[in-house]
Coordinates of C-alpha atoms in Angstrom, one line a residue:
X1 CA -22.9 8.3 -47.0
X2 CA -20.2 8.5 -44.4
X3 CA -18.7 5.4 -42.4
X4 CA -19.0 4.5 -38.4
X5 CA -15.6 3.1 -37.4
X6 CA -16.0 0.3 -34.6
X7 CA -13.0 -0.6 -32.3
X8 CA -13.1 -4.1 -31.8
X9 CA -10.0 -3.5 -29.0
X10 CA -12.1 -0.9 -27.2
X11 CA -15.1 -3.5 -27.2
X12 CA -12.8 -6.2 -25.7
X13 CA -11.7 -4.0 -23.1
X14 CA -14.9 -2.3 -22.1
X15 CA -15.6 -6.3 -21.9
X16 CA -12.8 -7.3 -19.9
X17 CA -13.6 -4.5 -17.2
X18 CA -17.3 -5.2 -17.3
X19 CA -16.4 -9.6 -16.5
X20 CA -14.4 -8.6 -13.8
X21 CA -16.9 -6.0 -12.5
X22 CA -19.8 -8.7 -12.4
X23 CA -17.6 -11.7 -11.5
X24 CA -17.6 -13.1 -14.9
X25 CA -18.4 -13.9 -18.5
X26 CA -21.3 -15.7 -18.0
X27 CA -23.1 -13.2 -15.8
X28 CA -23.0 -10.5 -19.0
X29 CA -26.1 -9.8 -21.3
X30 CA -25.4 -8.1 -24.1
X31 CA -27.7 -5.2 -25.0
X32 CA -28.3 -4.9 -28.7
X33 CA -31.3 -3.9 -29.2
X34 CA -31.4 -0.8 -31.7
X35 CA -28.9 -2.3 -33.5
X36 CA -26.7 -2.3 -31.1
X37 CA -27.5 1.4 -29.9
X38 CA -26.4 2.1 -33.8
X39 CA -23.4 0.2 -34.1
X40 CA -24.4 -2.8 -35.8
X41 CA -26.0 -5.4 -34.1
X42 CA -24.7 -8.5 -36.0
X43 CA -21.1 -7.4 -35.7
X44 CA -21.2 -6.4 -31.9
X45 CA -23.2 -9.6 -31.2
X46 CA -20.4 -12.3 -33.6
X47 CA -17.6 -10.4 -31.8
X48 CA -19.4 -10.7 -28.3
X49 CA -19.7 -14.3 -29.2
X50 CA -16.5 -14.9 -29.9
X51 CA -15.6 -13.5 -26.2
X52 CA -17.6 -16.1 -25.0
X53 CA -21.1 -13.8 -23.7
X54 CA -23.9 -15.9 -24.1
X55 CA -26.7 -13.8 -23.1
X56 CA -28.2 -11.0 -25.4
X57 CA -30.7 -8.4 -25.0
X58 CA -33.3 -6.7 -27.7
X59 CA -36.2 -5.2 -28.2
X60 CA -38.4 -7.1 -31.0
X61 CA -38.5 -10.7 -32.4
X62 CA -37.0 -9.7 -36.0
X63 CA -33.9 -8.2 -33.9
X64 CA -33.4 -11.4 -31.8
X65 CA -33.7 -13.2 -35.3
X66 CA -30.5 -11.3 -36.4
X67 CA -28.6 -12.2 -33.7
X68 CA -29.9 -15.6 -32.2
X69 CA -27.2 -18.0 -33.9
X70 CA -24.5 -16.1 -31.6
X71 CA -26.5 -16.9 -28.2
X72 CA -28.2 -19.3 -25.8
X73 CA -31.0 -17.1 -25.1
X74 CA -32.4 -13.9 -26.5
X75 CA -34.3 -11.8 -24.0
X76 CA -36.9 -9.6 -25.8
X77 CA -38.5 -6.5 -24.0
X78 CA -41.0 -5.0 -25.8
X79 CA -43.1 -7.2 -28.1
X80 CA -45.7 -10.4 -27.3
X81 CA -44.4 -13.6 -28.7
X82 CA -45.6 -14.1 -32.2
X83 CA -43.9 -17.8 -31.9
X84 CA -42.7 -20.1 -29.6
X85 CA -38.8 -20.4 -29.4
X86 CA -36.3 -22.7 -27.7
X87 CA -34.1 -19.6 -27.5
X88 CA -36.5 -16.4 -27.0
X89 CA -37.3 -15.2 -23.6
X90 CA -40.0 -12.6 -23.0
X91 CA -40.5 -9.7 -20.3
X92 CA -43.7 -9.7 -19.6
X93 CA -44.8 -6.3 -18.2
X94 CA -48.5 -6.2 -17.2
X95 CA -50.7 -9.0 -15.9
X96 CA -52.9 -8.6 -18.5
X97 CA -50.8 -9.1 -21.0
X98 CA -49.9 -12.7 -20.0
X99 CA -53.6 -13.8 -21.6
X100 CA -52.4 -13.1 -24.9
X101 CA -49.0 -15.2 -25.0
X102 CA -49.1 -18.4 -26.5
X103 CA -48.7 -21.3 -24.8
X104 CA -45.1 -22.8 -23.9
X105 CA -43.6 -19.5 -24.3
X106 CA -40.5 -18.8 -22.2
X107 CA -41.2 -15.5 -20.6
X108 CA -39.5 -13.5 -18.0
X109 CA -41.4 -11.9 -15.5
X110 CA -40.9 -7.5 -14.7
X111 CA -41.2 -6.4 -11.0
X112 CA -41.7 -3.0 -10.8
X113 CA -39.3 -2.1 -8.3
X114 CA -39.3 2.3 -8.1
X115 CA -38.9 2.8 -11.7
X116 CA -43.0 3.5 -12.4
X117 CA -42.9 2.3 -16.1
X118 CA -43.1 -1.4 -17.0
X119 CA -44.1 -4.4 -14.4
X120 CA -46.1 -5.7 -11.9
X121 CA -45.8 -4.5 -8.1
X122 CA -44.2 -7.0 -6.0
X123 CA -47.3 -7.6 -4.2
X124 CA -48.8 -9.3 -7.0
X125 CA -46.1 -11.7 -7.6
X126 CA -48.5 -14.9 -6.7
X127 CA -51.5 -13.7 -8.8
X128 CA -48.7 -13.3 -11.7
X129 CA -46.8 -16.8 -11.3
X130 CA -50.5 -18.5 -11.1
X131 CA -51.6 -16.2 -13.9
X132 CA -48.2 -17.3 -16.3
X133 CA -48.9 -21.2 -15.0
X134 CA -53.0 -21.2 -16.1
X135 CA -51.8 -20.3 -19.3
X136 CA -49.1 -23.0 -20.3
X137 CA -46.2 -20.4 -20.0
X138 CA -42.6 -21.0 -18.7
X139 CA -41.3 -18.5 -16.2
X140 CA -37.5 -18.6 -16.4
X141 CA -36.5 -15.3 -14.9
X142 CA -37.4 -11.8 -12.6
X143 CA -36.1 -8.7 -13.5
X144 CA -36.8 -5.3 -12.5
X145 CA -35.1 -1.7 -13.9
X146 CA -32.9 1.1 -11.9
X147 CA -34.1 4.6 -12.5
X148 CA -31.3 6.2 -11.3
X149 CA -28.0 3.9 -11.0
X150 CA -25.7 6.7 -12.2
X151 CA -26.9 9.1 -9.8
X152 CA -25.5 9.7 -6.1
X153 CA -29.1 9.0 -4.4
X154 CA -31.1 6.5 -2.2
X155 CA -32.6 4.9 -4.8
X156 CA -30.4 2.4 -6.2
X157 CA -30.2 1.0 -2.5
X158 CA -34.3 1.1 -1.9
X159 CA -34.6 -0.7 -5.2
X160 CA -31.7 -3.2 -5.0
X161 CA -33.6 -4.1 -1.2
X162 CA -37.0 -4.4 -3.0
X163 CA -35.6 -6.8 -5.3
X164 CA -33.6 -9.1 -3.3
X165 CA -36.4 -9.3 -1.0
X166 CA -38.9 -10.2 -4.3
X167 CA -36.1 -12.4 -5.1
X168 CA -36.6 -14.9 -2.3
X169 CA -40.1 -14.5 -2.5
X170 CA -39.6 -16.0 -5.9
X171 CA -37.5 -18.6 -5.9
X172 CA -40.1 -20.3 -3.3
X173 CA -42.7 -19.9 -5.2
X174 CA -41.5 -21.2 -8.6
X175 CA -40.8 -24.3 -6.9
X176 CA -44.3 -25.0 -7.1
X177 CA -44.6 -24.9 -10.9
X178 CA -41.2 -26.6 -11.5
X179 CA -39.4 -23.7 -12.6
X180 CA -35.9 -22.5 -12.5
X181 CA -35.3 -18.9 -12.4
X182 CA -32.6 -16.3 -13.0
X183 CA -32.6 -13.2 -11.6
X184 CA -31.7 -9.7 -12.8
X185 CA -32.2 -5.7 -12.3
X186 CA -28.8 -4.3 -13.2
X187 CA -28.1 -2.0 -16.2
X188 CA -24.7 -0.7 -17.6
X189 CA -24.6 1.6 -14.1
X190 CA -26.1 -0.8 -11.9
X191 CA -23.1 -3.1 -12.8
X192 CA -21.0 -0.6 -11.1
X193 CA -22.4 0.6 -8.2
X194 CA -21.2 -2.7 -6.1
X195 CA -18.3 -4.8 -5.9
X196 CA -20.4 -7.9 -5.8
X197 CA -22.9 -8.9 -8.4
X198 CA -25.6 -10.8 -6.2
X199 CA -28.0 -11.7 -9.3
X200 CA -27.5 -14.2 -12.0
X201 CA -27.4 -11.5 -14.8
X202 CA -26.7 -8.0 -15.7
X203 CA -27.8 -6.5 -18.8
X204 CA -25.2 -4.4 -19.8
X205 CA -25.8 -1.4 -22.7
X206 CA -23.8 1.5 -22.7
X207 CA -21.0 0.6 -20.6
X208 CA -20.3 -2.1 -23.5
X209 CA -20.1 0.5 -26.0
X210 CA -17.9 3.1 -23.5
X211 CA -19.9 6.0 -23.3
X212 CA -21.6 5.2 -19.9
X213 CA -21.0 8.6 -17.5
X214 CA -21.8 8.3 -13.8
X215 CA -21.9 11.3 -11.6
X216 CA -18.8 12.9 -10.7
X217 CA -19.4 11.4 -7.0
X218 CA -19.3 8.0 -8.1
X219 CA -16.4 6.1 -9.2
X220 CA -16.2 6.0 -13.3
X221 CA -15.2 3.0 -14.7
X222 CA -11.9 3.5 -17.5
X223 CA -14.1 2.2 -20.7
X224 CA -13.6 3.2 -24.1
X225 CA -15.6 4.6 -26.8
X226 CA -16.3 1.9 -29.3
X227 CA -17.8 3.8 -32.2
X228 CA -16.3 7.0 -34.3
X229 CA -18.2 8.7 -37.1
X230 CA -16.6 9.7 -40.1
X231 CA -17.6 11.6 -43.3
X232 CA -16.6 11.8 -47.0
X233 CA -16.0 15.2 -48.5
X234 CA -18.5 15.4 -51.3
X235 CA -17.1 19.1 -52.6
X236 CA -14.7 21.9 -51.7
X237 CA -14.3 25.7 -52.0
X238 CA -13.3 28.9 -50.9
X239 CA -15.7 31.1 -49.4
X240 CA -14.7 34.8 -49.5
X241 CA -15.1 37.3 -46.7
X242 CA -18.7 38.4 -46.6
X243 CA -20.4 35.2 -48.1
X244 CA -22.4 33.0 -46.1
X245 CA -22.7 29.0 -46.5
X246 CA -26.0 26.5 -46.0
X247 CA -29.4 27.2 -45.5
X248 CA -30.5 30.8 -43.8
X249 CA -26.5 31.7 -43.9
X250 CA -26.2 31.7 -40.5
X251 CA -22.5 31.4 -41.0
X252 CA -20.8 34.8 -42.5
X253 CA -16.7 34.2 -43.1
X254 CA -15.0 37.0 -41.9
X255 CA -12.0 36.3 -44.3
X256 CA -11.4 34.1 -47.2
X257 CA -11.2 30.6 -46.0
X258 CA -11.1 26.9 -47.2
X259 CA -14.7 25.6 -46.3
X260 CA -15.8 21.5 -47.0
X261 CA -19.0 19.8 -47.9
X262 CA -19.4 16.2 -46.3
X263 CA -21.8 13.3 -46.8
X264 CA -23.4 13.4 -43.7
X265 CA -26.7 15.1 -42.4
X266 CA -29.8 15.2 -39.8
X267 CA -31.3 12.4 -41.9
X268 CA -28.2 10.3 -41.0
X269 CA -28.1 10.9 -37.0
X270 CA -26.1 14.4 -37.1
X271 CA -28.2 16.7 -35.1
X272 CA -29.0 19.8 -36.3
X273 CA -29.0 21.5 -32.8
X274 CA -25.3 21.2 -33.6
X275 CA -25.2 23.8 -36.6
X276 CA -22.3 26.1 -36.3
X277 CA -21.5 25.0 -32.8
X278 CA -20.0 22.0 -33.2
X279 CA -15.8 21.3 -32.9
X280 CA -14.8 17.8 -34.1
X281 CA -12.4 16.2 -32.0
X282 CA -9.4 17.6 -34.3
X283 CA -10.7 21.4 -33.7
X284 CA -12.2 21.5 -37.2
X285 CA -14.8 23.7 -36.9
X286 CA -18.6 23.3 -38.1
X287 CA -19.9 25.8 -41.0
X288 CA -23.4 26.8 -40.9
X289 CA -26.5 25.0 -41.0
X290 CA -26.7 21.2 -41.1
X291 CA -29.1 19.9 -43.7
X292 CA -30.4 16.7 -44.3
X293 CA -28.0 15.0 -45.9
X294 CA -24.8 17.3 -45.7
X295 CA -22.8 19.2 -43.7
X296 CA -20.1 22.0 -43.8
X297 CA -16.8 22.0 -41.7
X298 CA -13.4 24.4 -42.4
X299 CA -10.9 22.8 -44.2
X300 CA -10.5 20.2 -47.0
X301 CA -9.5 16.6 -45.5
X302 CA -11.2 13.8 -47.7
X303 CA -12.4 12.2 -44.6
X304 CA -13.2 13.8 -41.8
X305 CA -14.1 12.3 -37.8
X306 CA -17.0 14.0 -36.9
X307 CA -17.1 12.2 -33.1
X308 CA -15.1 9.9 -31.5
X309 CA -17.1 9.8 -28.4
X310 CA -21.3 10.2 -28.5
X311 CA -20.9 12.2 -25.1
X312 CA -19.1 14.6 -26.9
X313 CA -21.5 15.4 -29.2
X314 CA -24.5 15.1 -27.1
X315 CA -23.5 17.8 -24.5
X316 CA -23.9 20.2 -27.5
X317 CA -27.2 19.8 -28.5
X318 CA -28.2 19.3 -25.1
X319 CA -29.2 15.8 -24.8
X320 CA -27.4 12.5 -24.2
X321 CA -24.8 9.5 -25.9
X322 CA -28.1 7.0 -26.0
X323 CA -29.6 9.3 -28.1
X324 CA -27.5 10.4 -30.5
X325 CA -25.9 6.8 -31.1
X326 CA -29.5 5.2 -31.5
X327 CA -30.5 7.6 -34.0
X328 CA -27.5 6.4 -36.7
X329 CA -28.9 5.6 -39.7
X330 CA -28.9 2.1 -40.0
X331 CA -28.2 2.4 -43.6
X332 CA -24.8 4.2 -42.8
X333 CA -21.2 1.6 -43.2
X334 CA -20.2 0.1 -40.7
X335 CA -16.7 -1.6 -40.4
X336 CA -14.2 -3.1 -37.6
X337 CA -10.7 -0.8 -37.7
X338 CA -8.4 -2.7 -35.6

């Protein structure tokens, strides 16, 4: 069922850079949610650990389970508390959904800074700290979102002012309910659009994994692409001029050639907007249609590297790294090569 190859040198070094971006380990969060934006959150988060981060990211409770022994704290974004732990954090992203956290839960309030998704405005910042106090929670950070860190525009600056001026805000009026908070907004991008890191936290994705891409106008950090995808030839044969290969033949050989079948599909994460476009990284040319759970490519290697790089792949079905690295099937092996 084909194998993703991890670089545990590339995630050190995209580590390194990201520690000296930020002004140190301590400041990194480690996104992991999605396993790990497919590459296995377990082993990203023990090797993480080992580094010395202490700060992870994720979506829901059973994916900070996974990963909690490696961490202090595990911030969750997207689901209510269903317990109360010493370790979980919680966004919290409406006022009304404060009411139905239990009480003694350690939450983490969202400011809705430009972005227009998640939060509360900073105008209601009071009526949210009173809200989360009347119900027995603990409020132990503010964070907020950039829409558009990677892009040449006003907005990271309008957003980054909103905040730090929420920020103080804040901090005054936690002191009333005896609470300590940290403070951050920064994604991957956000991490690299100033040389000093003014919050207590950034929550770093897709720089981690190498494939962030900022706009040709701002500066692109050197990272490297952690994850490669590889596939295991199932069959071989030669297709002669004139026949076609894969569903609806959209692939006629124009000569004889050497033509391979490998264990990898749609079903998988290979996205069939690819079909007989795609070049792997080696030139090895993509044969017809992709099904679900196999595809064609010229030649006959045993293995073969479908991507070293998500980016690469994305631009040819139109779309972008996130996406085609969280769609890996999670059932796919997954193994540290160096």
């Amino acid at each position: 069922m084909g194998t993703i190859k991890l670089s545990r040198k590339a995630l050190i070094h995209n580590l390194d850079i990201i520690a000296h971006q930020v002004g140190g380990k301590d400041k990194i969060a480690v996104v992991l949610k999605d396993n790990a934006y497919g590459h296995g959150a377990v082993l990203i988060a023990q090797t993480a650990s080992e580094y010395g981060v202490k700060q992870a990211v994720v979506r829901l409770e059973r994916e900070a389970e996974e990963i909690v022994r490696y961490f202090d704290n595990v911030l969750i974004l997207g689901q209510k508390p269903t317990q109360v732990h010493p370790h979980f954090s919680y966004a919290i992203n409406s006022l009304e959904e404060i009411a139905q956290y239990p009480s003694g839960a350690r939450v983490e309030l969202k400011i809705d800074t430009g972005m227009h998704r998640n939060g509360v405005f900073p105008e209601q910042l009071e009526e949210a700290f009173e809200k989360i106090a009347q119900r027995g929670l603990i409020c132990v950070g503010l964070m907020s979102h950039f829409r558009a860190a990677d892009t040449l525009s006003s907005e990271w600056f309008w957003q980054r002012k909103i905040f730090d001026a929420t920020k103080i805000r804040a901090s005054a009026l936690a002191k009333k309910y005896g609470w300590s908070l940290r403070f951050h907004i920064s994604n991957s991008a956000g991490a690299f659009r100033s040389a000093e890191c003014s919050d207590d936290m950034v929550r770093v994705g897709i720089a981690l994994y190498g494939c962030l891409e900022m706009d040709k106008t701002l500066e692109q950090p050197e990272l490297q692409s952690v994850l490669s995808l590889w596939g295991d030839k199932i069959a071989t044969r030669v297709l002669k001029a004139g026949e076609r290969v894969g569903y609806n033949g959209i692939y006629e050989a124009q000569s004889d050639e050497v033509i391979s079948t490998y264990d990898l599909g749609y079903a998988n994460g290979l996205d069939r907007l690819a079909s007989n476009r795609y070049v792997t990284p080696e030139g090895i040319e993509l044969r017809g249609r992709i099904s679900m759970d196999s595809a064609s490519f010229a030649g006959d290697a045993e293995q073969l590297m479908i991507f070293d790089n998500a980016n690469d792949y994305a631009r040819i079905v139109g779309t972008i790294g996130y996406e085609i690295l969280a769609c890996l099937d999670k059932d796919l092996k997954r193994e540290w090569i160096d």
